PDB file of C-alpha atoms in Angstrom:
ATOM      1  CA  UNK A   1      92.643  29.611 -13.469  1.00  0.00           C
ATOM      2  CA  UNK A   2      92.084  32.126 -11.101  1.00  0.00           C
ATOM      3  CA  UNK A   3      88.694  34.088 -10.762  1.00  0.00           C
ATOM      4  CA  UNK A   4      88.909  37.854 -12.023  1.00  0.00           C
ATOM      5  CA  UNK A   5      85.479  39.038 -10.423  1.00  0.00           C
ATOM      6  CA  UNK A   6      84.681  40.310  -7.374  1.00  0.00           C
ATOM      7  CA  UNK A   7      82.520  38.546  -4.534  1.00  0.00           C
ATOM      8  CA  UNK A   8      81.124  39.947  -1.435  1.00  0.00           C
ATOM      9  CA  UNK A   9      79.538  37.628   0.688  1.00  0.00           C
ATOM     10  CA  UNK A  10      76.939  38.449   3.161  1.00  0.00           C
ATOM     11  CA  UNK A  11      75.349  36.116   6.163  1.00  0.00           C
ATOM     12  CA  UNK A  12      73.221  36.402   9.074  1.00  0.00           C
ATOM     13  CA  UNK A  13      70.093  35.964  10.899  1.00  0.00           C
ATOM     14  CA  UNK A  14      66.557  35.890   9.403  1.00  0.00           C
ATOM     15  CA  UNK A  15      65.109  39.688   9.054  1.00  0.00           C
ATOM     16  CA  UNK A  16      68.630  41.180   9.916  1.00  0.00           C
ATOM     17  CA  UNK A  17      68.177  43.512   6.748  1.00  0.00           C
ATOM     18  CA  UNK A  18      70.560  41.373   4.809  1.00  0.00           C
ATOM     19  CA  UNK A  19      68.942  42.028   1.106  1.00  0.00           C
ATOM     20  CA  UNK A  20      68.887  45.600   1.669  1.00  0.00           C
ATOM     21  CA  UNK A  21      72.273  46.543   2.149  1.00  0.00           C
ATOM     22  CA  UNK A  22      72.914  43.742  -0.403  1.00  0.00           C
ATOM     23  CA  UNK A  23      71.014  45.369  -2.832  1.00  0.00           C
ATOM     24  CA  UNK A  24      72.388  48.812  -1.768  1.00  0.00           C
ATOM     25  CA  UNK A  25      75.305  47.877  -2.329  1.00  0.00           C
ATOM     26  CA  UNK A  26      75.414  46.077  -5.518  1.00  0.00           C
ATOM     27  CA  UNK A  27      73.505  48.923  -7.014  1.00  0.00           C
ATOM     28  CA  UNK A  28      76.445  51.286  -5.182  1.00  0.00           C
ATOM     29  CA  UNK A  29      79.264  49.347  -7.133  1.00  0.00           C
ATOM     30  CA  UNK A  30      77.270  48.575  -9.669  1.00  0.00           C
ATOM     31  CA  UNK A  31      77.682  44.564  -8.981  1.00  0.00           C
ATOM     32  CA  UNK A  32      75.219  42.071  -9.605  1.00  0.00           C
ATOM     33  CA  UNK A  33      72.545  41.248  -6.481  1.00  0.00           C
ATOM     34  CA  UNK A  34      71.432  37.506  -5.862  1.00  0.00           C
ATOM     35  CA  UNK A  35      69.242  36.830  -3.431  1.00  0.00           C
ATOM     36  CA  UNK A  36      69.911  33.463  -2.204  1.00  0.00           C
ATOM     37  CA  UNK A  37      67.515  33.255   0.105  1.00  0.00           C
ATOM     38  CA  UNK A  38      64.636  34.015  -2.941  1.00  0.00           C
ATOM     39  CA  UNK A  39      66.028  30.854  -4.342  1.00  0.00           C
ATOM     40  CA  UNK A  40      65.204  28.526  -1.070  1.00  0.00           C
ATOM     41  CA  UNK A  41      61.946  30.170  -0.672  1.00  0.00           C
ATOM     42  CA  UNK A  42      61.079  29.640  -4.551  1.00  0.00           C
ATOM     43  CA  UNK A  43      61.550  25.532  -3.774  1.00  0.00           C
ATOM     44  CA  UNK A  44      59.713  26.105  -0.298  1.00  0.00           C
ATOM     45  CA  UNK A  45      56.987  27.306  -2.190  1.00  0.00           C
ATOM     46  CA  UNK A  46      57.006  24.576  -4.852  1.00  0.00           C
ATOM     47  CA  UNK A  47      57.025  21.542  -1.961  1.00  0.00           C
ATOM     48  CA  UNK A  48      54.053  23.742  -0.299  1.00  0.00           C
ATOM     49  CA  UNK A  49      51.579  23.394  -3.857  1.00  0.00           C
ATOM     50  CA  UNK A  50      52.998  20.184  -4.673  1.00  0.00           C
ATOM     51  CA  UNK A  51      52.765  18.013  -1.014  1.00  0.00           C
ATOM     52  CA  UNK A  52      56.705  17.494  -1.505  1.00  0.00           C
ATOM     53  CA  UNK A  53      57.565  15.703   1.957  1.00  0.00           C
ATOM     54  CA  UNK A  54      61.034  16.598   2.842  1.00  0.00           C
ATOM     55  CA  UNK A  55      61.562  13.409   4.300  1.00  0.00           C
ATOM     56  CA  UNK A  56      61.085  11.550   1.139  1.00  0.00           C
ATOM     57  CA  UNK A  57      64.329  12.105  -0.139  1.00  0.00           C
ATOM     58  CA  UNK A  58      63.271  10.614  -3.421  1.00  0.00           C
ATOM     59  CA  UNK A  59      60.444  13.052  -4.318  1.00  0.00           C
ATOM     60  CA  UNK A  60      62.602  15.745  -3.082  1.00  0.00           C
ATOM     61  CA  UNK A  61      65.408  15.333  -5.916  1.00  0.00           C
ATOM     62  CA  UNK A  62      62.437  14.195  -8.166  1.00  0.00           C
ATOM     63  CA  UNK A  63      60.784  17.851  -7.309  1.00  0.00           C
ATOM     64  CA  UNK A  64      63.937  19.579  -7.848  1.00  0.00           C
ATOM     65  CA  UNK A  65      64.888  18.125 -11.203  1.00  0.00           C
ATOM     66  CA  UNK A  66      61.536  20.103 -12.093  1.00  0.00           C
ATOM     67  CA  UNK A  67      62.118  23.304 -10.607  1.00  0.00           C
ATOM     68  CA  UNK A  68      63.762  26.052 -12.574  1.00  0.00           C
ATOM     69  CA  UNK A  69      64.772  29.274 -10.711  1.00  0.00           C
ATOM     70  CA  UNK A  70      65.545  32.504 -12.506  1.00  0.00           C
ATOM     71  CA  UNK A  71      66.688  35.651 -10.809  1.00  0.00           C
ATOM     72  CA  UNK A  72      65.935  39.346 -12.964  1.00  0.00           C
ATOM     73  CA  UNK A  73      67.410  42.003 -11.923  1.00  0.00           C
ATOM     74  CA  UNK A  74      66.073  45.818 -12.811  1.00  0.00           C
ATOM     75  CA  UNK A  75      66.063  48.936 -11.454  1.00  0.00           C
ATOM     76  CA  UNK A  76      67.903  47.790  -8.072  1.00  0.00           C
ATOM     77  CA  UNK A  77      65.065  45.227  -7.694  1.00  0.00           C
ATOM     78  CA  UNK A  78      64.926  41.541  -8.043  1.00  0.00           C
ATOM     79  CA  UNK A  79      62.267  39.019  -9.394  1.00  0.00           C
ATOM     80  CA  UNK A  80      61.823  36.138  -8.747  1.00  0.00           C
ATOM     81  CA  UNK A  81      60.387  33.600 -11.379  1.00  0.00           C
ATOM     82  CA  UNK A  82      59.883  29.946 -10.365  1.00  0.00           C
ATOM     83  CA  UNK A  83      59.229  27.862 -13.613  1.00  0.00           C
ATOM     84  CA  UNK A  84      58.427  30.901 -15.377  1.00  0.00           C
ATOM     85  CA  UNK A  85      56.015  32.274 -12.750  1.00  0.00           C
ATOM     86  CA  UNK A  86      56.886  35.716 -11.352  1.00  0.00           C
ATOM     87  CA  UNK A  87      56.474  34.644  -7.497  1.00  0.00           C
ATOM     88  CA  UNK A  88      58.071  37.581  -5.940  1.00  0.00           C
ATOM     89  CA  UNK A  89      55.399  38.476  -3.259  1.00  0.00           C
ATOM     90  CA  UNK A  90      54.316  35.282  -2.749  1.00  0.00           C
ATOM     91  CA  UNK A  91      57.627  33.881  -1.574  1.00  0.00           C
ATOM     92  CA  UNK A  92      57.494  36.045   1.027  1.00  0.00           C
ATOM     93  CA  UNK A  93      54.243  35.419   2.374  1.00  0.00           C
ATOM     94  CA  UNK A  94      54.049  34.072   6.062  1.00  0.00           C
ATOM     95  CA  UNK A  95      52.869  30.535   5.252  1.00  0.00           C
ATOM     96  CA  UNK A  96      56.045  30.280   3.220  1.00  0.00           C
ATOM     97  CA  UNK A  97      58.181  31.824   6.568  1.00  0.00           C
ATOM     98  CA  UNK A  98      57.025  28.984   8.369  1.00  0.00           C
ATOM     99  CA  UNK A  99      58.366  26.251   6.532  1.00  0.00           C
ATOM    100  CA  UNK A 100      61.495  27.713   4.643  1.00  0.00           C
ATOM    101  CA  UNK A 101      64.136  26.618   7.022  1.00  0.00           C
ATOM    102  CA  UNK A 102      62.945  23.157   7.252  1.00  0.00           C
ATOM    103  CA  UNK A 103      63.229  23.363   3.179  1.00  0.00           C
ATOM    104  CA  UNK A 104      66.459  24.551   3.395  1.00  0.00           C
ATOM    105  CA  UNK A 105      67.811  22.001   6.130  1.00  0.00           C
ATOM    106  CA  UNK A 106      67.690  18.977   3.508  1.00  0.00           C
ATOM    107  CA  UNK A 107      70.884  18.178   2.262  1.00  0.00           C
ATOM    108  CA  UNK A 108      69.381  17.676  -1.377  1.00  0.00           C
ATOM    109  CA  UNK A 109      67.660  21.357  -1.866  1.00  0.00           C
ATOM    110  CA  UNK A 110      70.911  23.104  -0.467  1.00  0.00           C
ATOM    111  CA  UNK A 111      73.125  20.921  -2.994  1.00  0.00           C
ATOM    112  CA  UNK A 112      71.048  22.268  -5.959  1.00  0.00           C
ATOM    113  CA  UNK A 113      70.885  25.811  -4.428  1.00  0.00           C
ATOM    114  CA  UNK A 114      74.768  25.807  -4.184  1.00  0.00           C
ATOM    115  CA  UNK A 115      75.269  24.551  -7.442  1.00  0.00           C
ATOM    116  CA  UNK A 116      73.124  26.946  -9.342  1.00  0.00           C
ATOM    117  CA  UNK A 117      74.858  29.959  -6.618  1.00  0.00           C
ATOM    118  CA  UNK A 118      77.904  29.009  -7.512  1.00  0.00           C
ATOM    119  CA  UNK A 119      77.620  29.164 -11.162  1.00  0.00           C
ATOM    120  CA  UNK A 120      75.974  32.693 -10.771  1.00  0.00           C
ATOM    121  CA  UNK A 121      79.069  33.924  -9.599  1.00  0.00           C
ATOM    122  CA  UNK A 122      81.966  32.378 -12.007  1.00  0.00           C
ATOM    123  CA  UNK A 123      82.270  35.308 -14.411  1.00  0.00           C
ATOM    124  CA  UNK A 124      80.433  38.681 -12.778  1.00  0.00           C
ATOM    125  CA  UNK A 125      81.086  40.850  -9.921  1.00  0.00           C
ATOM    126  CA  UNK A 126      78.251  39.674  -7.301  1.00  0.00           C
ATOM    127  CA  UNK A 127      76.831  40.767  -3.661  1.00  0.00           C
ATOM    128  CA  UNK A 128      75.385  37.990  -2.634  1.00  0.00           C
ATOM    129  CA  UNK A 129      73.087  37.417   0.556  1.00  0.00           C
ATOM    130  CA  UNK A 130      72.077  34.150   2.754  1.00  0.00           C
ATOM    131  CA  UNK A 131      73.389  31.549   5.609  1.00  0.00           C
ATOM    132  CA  UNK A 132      76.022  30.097   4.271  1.00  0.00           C
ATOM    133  CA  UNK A 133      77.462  32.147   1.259  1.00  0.00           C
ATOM    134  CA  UNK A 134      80.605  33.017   2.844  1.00  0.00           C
ATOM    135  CA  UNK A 135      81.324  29.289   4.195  1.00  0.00           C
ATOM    136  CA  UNK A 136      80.098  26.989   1.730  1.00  0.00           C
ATOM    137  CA  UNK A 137      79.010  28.973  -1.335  1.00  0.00           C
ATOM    138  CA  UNK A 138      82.286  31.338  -1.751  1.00  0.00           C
ATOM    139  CA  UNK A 139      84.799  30.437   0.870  1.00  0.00           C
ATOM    140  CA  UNK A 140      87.574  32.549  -1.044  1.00  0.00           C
ATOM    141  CA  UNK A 141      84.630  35.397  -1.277  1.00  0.00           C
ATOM    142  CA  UNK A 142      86.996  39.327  -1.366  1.00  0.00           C
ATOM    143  CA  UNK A 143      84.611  40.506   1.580  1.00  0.00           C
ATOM    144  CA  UNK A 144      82.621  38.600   4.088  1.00  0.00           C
ATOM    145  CA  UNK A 145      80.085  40.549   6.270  1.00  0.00           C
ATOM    146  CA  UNK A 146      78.059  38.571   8.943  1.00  0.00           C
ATOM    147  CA  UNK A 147      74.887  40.651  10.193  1.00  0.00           C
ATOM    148  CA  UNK A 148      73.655  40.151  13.136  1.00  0.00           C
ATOM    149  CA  UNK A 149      70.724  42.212  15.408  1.00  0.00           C
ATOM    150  CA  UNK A 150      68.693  42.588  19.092  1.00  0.00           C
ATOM    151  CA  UNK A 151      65.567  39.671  17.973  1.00  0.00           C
ATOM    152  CA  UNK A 152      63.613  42.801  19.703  1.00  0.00           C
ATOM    153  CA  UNK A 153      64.568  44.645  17.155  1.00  0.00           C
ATOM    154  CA  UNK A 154      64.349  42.097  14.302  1.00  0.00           C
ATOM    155  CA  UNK A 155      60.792  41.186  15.329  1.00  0.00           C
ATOM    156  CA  UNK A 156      59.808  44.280  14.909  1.00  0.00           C
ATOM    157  CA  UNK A 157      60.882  45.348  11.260  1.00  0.00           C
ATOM    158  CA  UNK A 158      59.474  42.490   9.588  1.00  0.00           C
ATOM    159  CA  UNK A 159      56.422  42.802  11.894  1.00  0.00           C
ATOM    160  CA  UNK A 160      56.058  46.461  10.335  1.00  0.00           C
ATOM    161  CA  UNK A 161      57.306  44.748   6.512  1.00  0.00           C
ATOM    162  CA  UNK A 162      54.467  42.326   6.717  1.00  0.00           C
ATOM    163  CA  UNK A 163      51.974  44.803   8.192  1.00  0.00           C
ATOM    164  CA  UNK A 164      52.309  47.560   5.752  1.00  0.00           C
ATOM    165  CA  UNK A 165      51.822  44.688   3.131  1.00  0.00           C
ATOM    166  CA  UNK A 166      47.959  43.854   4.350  1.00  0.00           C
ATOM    167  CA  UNK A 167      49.316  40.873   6.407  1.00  0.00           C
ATOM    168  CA  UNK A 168      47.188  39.853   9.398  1.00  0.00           C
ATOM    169  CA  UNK A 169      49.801  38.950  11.964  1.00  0.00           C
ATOM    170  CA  UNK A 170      50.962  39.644  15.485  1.00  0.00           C
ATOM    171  CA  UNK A 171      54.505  40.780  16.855  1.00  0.00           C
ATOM    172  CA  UNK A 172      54.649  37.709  18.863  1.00  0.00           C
ATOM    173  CA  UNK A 173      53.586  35.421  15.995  1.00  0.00           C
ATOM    174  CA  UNK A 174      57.014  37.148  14.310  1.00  0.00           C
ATOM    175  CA  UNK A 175      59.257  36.825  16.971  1.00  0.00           C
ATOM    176  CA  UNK A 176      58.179  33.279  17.408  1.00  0.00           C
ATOM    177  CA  UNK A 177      58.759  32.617  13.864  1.00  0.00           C
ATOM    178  CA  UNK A 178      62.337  34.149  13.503  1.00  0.00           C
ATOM    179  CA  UNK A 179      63.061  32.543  16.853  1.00  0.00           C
ATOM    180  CA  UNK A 180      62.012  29.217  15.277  1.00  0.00           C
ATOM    181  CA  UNK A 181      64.068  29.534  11.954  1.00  0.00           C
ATOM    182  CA  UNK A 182      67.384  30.781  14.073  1.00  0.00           C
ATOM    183  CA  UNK A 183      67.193  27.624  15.983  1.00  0.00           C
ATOM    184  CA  UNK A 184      66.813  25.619  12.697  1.00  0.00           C
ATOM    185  CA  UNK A 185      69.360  27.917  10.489  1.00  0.00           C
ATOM    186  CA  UNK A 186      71.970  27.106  13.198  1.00  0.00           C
ATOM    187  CA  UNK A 187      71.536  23.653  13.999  1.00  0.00           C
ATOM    188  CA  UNK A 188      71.653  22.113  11.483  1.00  0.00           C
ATOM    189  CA  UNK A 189      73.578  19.496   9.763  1.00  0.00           C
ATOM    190  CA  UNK A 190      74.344  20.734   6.430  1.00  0.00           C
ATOM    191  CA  UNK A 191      75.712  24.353   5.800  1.00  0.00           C
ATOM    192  CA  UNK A 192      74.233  25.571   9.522  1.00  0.00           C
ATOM    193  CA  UNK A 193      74.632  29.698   9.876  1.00  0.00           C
ATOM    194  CA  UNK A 194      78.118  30.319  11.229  1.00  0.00           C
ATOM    195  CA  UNK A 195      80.387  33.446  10.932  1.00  0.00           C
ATOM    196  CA  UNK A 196      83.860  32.589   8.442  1.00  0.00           C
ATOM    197  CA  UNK A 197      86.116  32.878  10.559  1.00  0.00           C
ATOM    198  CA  UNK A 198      87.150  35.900   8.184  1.00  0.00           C
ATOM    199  CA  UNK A 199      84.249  37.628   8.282  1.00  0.00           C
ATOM    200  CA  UNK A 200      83.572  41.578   9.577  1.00  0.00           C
ATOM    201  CA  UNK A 201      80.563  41.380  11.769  1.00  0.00           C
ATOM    202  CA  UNK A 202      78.075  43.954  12.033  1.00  0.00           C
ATOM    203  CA  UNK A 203      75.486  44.733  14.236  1.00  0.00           C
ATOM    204  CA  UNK A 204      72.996  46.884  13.147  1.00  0.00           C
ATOM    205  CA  UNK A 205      70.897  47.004  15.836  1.00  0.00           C
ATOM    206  CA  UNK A 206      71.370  51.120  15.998  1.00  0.00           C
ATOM    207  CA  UNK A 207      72.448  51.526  12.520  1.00  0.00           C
ATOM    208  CA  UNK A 208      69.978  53.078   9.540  1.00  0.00           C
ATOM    209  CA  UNK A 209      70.362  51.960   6.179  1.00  0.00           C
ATOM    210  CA  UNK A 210      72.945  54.749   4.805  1.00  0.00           C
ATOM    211  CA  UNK A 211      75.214  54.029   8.059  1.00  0.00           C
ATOM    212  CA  UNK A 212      75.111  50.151   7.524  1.00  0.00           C
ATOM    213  CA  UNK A 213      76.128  50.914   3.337  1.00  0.00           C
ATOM    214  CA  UNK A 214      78.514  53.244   4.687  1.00  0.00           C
ATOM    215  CA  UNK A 215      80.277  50.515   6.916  1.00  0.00           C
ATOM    216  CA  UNK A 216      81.216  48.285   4.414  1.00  0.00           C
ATOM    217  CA  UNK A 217      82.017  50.803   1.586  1.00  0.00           C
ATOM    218  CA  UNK A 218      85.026  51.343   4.812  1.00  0.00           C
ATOM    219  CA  UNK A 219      86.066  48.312   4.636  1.00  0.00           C
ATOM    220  CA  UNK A 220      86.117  47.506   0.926  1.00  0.00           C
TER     221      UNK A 220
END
C-alpha cells in the first residue's frame, strides 16, 4: 500500500541548526516535528545513570528493552520524556554531548531508534531531523535537506546556546567536542552521516533563520 503522508527528511552535522528549521517548519506546514536526535540522547542519558557499557552488547539490548521514549509536542516545542521523566534540559547537557555519538554508533541502540522512527512516521505528515533520516530511516522521504556549516561558525552558536543556559564551558572545549562527534557521526559502521544522493544541500553558514525556512519552503 502506498504511504499517503508527507516526509521531509533533514541531516547534517552536530549544531548545524537542524531542529530549528525542523521545527520551523513543521509548525509552518503544520506537520508533525520529531527530534531524532532527542531520542539517542534520551538512551545516552539512561547508559550514563545506569553504567550501561556499550561494549556489552548484552546489557545494551537488556537496557533498551527498559527504556521507553515519548516525544510531546506543544506550542512548536518538544519534550522529551524518558520512562516517564520529562528530561528535556538534561539531554542536552554537556556531559551527555560527550558521549552521545559513541551511544549512537552501536548497532543495537540505532536498530531500536529506527524502529520506533519509523513507526512515528507511517500515518502523519512529519519533519524529521538527525544523521541518517534520509538514508536509512525514510529513503523514499518527499524532501531531503542535508545541512551543513563553517565548524567556526558551528562552534560558536552552541558555545553561545550553552552559555546563555548557565553552562561553564569554553569555545574550544565546543569546537573540540563537535569536532569529536563529526569524526564519530561519519565513520562509522552503521548508518554513518552521508548526504542521499537526492538530497538539496544547504549551507547556512550566512543564512538567518527566516532565510534558511525560506529555502526549503522554494523547494517544496
Amino acid at each position: 500500500m502506498a504511504r499517503t503522508n508527507k516526509i521531509i527528511a533533514i541531516d547534517g552535522y552536530s549544531s548545524c541548526g537542524k531542529s530549528t528549521l525542523a521545527k520551523a517548519l513543521a509548525k509552518k506546514l503544520h506537520y508533525v516535528y520529531v527530534d531524532s536526535g532527542a531520542m539517542y540522547r534520551a538512551v545516552t542519558l539512561y547508559f550514563i545513570r545506569n553504567d550501561i557499557p556499550i561494549t556489552d552488547t548484552e546489557k545494551v539490548i537488556q537496557a533498551l528493552a527498559a527504556i521507553h521514549i515519548d516525544l510531546h509536542n506543544e506550542a512548536g516545542n518538544t519534550t522529551i520524556f524518558l520512562n516517564d521523566e520529562d528530561v528535556s534540559e538534561e539531554i542536552r547537557q554537556m556531559y551527555v554531548s560527550d558521549y552521545v555519538s559513541e551511544v549512537s554508533a552501536v548497532k543495537a541502540v540505532r536498530s531500536a531508534m529506527v524502529t520506533q522512527q519509523q513507526k512515528l512516521g507511517q500515518r502523519r505528515n512529519i519533519v524529521m531531523d538527525g544523521r541518517d533520516i534520509g538514508t536509512t530511516v525514510f529513503p523514499d522521504a518527499d524532501l531531503k535537506i542535508f545541512m551543513t556549516a563553517d565548524p567556526k561558525v558551528r562552534a560558536e552558536r552552541r558555545y553561545l546556546e550553552l552559555k546563555n543556559k548557565g553552562e561553564a564551558i569554553t569555545l574550544e572545549e565546543v569546537f573540540e567536542n563537535l569536532a569529536h562527534r563529526d569524526y564519530i557521526d561519519t565513520t562509522r559502521e552503521e548508518s554513518p552521516l552521508i548526504r542521499a544522493e537526492d538530497a538539496i544541500v544547504l549551507d547556512n553558514t550566512d543564512l538567518n533563520e527566516e532565510e534558511q525556512l525560506q529555502f526549503v519552503l522554494d523547494r517544496l
